[in-house]
CSV table of C-alpha atoms (C1' of nucleotides) in Angstrom, one decimal:
chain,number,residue,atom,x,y,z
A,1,UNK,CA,94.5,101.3,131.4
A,2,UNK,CA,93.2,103.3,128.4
A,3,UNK,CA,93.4,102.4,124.7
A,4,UNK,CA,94.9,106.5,124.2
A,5,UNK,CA,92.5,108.0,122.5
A,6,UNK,CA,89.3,106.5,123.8
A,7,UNK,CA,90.0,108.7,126.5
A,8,UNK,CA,91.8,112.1,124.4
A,9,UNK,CA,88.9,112.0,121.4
A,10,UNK,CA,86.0,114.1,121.3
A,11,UNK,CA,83.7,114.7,118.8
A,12,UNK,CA,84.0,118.2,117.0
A,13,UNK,CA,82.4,119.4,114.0
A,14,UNK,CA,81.5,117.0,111.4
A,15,UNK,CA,81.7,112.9,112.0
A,16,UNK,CA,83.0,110.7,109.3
A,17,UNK,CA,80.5,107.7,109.5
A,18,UNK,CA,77.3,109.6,109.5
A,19,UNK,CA,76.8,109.7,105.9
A,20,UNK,CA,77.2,106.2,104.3
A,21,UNK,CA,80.4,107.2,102.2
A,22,UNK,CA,82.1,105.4,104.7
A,23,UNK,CA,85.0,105.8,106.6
A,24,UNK,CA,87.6,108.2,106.0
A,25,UNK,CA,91.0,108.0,107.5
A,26,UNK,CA,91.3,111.7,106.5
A,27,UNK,CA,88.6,113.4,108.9
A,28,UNK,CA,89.9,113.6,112.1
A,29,UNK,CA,87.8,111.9,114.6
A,30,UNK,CA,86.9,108.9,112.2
A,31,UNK,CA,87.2,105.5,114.1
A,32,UNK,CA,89.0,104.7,111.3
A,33,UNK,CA,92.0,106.4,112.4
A,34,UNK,CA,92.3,104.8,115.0
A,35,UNK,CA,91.9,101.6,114.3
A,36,UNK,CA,94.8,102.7,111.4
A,37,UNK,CA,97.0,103.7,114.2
A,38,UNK,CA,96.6,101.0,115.9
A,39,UNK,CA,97.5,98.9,113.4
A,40,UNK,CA,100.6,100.7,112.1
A,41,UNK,CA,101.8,101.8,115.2
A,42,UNK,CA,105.7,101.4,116.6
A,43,UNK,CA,105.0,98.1,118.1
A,44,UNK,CA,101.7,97.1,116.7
A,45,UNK,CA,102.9,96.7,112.7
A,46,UNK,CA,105.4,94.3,114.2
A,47,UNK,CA,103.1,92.6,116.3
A,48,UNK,CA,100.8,91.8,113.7
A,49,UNK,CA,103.3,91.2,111.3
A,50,UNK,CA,104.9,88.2,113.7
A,51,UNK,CA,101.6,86.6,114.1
A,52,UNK,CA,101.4,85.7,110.8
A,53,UNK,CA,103.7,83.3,110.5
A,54,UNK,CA,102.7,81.7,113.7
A,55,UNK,CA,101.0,82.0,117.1
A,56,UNK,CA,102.7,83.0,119.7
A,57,UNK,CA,103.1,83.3,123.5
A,58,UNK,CA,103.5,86.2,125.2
A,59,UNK,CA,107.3,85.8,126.1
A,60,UNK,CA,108.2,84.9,122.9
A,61,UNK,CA,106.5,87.2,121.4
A,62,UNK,CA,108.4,89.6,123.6
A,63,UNK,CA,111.5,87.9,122.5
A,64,UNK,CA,110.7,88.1,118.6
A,65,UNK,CA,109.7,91.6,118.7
A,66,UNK,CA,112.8,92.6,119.5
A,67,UNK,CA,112.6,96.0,122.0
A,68,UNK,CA,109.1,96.2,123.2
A,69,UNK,CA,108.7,96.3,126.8
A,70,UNK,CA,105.9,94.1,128.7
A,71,UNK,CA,104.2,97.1,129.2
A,72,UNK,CA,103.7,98.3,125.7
A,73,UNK,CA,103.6,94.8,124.2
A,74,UNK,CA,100.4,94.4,126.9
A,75,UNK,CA,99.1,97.4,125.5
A,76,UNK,CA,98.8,96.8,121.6
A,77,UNK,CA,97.8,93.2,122.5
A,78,UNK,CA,94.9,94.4,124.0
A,79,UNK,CA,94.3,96.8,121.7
A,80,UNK,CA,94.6,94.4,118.8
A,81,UNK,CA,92.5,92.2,120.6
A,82,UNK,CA,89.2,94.9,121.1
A,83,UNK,CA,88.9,95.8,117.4
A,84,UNK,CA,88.8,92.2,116.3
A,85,UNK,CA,92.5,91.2,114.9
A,86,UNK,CA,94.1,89.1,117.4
A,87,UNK,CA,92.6,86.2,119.2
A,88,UNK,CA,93.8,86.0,123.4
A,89,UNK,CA,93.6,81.8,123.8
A,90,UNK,CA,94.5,81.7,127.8
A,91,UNK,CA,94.4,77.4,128.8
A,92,UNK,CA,94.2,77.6,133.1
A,93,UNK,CA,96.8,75.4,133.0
A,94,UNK,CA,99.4,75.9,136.3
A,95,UNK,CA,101.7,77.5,134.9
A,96,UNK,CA,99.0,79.9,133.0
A,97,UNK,CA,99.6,79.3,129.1
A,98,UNK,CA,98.0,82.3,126.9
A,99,UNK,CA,98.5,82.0,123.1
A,100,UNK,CA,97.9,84.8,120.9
A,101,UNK,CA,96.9,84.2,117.2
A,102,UNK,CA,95.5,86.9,114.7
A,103,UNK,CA,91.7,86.2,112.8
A,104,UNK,CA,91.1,85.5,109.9
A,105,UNK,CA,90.2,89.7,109.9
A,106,UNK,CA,94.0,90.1,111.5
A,107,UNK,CA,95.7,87.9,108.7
A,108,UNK,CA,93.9,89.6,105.7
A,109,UNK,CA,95.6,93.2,107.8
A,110,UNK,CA,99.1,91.2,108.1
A,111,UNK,CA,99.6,90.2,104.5
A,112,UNK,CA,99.3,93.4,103.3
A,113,UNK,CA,101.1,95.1,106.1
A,114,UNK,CA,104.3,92.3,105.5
A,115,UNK,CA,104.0,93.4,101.6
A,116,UNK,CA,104.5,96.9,103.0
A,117,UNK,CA,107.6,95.8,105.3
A,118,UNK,CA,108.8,93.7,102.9
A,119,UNK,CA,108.5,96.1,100.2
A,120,UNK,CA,110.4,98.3,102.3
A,121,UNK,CA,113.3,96.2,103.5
A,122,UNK,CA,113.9,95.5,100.0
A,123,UNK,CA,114.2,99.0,98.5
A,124,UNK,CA,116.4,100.0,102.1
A,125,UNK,CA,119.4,100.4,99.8
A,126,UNK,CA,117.6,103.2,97.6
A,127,UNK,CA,116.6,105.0,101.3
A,128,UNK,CA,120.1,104.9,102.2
A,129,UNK,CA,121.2,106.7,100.0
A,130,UNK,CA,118.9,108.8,99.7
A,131,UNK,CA,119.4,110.1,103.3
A,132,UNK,CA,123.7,110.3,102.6
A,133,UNK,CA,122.5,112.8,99.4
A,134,UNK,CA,120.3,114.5,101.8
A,135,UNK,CA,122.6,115.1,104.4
A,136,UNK,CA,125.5,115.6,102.7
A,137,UNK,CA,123.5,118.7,100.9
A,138,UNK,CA,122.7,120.1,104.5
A,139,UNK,CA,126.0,120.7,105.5
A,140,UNK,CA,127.2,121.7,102.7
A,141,UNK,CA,124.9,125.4,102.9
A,142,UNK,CA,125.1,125.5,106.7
A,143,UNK,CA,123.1,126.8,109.4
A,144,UNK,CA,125.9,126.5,112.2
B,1,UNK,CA,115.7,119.9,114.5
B,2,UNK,CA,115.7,116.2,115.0
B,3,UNK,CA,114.1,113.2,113.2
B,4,UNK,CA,113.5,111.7,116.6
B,5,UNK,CA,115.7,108.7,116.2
B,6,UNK,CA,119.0,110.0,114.6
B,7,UNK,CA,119.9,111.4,117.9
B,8,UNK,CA,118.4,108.4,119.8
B,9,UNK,CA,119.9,105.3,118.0
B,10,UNK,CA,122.7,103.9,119.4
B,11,UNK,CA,124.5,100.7,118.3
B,12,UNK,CA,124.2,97.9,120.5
B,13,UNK,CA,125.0,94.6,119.9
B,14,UNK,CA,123.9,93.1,116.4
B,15,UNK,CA,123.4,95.0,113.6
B,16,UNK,CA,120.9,93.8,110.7
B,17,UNK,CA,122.5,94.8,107.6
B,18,UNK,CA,126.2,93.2,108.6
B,19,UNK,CA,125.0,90.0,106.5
B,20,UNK,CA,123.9,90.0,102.9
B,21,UNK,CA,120.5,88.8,104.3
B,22,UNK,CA,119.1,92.0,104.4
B,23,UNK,CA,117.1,94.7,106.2
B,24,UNK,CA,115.2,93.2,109.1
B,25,UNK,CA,112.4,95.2,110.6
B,26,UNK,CA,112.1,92.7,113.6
B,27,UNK,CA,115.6,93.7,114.9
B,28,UNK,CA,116.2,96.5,116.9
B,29,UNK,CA,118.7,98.5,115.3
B,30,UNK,CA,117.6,98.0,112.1
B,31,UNK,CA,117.3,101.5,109.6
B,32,UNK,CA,114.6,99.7,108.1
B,33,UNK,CA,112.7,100.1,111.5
B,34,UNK,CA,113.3,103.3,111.6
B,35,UNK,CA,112.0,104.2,107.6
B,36,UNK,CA,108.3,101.8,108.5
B,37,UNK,CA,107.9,104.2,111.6
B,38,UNK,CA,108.1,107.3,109.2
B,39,UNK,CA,105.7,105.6,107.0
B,40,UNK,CA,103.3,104.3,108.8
B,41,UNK,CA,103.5,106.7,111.5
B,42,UNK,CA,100.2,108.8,112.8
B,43,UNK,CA,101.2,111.3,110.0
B,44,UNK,CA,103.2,109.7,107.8
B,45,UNK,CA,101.0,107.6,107.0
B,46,UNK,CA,98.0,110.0,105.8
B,47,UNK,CA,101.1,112.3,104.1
B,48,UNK,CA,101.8,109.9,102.1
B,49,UNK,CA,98.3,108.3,101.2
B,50,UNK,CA,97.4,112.2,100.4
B,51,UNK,CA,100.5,112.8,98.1
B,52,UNK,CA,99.6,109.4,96.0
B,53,UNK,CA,97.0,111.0,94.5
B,54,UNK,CA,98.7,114.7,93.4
B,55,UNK,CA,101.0,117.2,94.5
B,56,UNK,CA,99.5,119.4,97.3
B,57,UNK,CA,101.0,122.8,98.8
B,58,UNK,CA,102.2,122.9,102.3
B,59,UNK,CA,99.2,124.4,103.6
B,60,UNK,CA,96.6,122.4,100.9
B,61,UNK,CA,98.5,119.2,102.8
B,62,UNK,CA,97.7,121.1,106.1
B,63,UNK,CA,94.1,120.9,105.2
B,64,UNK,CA,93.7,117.6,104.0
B,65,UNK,CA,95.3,116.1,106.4
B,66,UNK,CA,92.5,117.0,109.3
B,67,UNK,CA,94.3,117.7,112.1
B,68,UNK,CA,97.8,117.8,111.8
B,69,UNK,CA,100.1,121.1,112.9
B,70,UNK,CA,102.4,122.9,111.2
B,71,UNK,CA,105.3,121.5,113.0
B,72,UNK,CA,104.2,118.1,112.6
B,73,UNK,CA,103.4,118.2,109.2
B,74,UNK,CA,106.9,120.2,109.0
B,75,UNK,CA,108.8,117.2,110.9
B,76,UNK,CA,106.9,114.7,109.1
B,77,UNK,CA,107.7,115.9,105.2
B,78,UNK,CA,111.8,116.2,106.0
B,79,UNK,CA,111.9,112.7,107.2
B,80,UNK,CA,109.9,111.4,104.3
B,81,UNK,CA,112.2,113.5,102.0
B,82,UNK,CA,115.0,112.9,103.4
B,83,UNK,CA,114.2,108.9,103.3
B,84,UNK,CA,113.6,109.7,99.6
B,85,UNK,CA,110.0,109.1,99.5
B,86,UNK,CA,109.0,112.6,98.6
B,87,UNK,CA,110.3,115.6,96.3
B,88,UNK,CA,110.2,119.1,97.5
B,89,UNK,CA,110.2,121.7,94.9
B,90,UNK,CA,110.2,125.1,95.4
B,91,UNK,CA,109.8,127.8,93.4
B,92,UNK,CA,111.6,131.1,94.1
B,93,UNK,CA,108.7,133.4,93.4
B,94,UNK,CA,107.3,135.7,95.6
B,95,UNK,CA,105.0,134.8,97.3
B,96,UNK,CA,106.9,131.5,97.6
B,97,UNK,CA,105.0,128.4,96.2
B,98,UNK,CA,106.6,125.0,97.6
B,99,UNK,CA,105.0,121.7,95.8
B,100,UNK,CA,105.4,118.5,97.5
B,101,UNK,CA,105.1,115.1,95.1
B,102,UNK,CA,106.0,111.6,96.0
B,103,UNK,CA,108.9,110.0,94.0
B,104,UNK,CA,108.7,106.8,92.5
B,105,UNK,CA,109.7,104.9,95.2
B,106,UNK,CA,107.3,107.0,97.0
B,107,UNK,CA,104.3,105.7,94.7
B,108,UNK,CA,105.1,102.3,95.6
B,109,UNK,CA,105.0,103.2,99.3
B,110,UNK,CA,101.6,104.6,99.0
B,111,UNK,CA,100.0,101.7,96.8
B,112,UNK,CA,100.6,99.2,99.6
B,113,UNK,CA,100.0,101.7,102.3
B,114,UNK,CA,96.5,103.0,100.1
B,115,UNK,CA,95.2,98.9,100.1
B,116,UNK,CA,96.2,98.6,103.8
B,117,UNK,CA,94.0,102.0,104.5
B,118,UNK,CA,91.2,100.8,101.9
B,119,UNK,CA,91.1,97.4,103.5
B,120,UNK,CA,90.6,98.8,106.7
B,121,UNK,CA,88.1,101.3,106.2
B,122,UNK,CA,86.1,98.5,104.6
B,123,UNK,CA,86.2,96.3,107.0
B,124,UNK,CA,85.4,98.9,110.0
B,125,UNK,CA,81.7,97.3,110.7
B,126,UNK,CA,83.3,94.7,111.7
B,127,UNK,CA,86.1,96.3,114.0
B,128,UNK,CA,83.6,97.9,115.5
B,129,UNK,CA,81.3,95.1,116.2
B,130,UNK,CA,84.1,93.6,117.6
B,131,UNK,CA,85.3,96.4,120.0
B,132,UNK,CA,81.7,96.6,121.0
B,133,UNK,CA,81.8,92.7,122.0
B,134,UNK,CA,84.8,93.3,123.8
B,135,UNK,CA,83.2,96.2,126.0
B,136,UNK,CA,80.3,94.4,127.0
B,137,UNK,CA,82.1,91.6,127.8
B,138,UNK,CA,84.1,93.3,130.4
B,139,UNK,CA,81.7,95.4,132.2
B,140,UNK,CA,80.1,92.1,132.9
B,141,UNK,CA,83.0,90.5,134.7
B,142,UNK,CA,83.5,94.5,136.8
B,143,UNK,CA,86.6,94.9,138.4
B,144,UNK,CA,85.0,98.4,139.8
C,1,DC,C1',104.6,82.1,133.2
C,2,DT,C1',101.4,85.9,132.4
C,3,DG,C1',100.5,89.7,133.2
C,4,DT,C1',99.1,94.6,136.1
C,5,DA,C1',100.6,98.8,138.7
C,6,DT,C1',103.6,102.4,139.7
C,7,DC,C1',107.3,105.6,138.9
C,8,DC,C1',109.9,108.3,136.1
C,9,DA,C1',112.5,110.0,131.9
C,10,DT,C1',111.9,111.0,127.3
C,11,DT,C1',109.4,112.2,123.5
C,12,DC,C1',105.5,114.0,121.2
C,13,DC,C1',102.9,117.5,119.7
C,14,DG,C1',99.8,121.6,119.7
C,15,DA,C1',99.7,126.7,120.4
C,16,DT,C1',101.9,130.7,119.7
C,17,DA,C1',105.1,133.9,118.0
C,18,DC,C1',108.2,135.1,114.7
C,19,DT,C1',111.2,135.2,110.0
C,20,DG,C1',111.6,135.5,105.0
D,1,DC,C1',102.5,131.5,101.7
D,2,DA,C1',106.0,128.6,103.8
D,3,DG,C1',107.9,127.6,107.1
D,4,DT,C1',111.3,127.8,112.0
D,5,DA,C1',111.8,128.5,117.2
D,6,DT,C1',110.3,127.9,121.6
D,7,DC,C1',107.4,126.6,125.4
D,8,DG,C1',104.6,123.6,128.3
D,9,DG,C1',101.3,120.1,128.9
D,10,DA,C1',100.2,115.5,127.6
D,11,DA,C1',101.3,111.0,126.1
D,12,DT,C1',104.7,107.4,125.4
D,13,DG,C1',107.4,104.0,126.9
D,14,DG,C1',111.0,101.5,129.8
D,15,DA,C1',112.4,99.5,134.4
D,16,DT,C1',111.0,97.7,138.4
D,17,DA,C1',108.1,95.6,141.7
D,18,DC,C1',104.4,93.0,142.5
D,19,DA,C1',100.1,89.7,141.9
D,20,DG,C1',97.5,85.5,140.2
DNA sequence: CTGTATCCATTCCGATACTG
DNA sequence: CAGTATCGGAATGGATACAG
């Protein structure tokens, strides 16, 4: 089980948090990045985005985010969970209950990653059609 | 050349924009899905937070962007064009100069995508306090 | 129910070489 | 400079089986 790039980063030439500027997504080995990816990731943006509303369990969640498998939903749980944003409540009930909520650091990340999504959803339209004028122009001067 | 899901999407069952209620990221099929990977993906992500400042070159992008390759930077700037987030303009002299800008609806992309980024890197003292917490934590309890 | 472990196909992505 | 084409290794991710 590794969190994919504890294991794939190493350091190279200059380090992002060494001066106190801060954090830079931009520089390539910056924790930051990661974190980032984490965050905005395939299944991650949606995870963290359903918590919002609610907490959840990890079936449902399973069930609300709809395509992720157990495996990768597993994964960014876990990895949500290690940088601080989502809370892992387990009761040792029989059968085993496990609740996942976000922190009050996770809900400050959702609302502005639902403005994003919701942002987006809205404007889908304008996208659309965006990608009809841009495919219609490719096949117009083809290659093949 | 493939923007990784037009040849992998399939229609299954429901589709999200078949009711007047809109694009829903949380379904499967959704295009909207598809348009939040391209934006928050691992490049698209720091494309499009780079371009909300000013135009860049291919290669200036190349550079700013620490890390990414030619093709992926390549892959990454079609997709976001052709989902009408960015504006290619070339200019036929020799040697060619290409400028890449975001379009309006790019802008709005990047502010919420900027204050998601900004937030973060902020707040990465305490990501990493709590990654740190989370380590500890489970070399105490060693499976291994 | 809540996961982890394994297997395997697909995809990603960097390096390199090449075109205009 | 601004890309495209191709290759091969690495990582992603799904299905299944299994464990607590």
């Amino acid at each position: 089980m590794q969190t994919s790039e504890t294991s794939t980063q190493q350091e190279s030439s200059g380090a992002c948090p060494d001066d106190d500027l801060a954090f830079d997504v931009f520089s390539r080995n910056c924790p930051s990045r990661g974190t980032l990816e984490h965050v905005t990731g395939r299944w991650g943006s949606l995870t963290v985005g359903a918590l919002h509303d609610t907490t959840f369990r990890f079936n449902e969640l399973r069930r609300r985010v709809d395509g992720v498998s157990e495996k990768m939903l597993s994964q960014t749980l876990h990895a949500l969970e290690r940088d601080g944003l989502v809370q892992r409540e387990a009761q040792p009930t029989n059968p085993p209950r496990v609740d996942y909520e976000l922190t009050p650091l996770g809900h400050e990340v959702a609302e502005r990653l639902l403005d994003l999504i919701h942002f987006l959803e809205g404007r889908m339209p304008e996208v659309l059609a965006a990608r009809e004028r841009y495919d219609e122009m490719r096949e117009g001067l083809g290659s093949r």
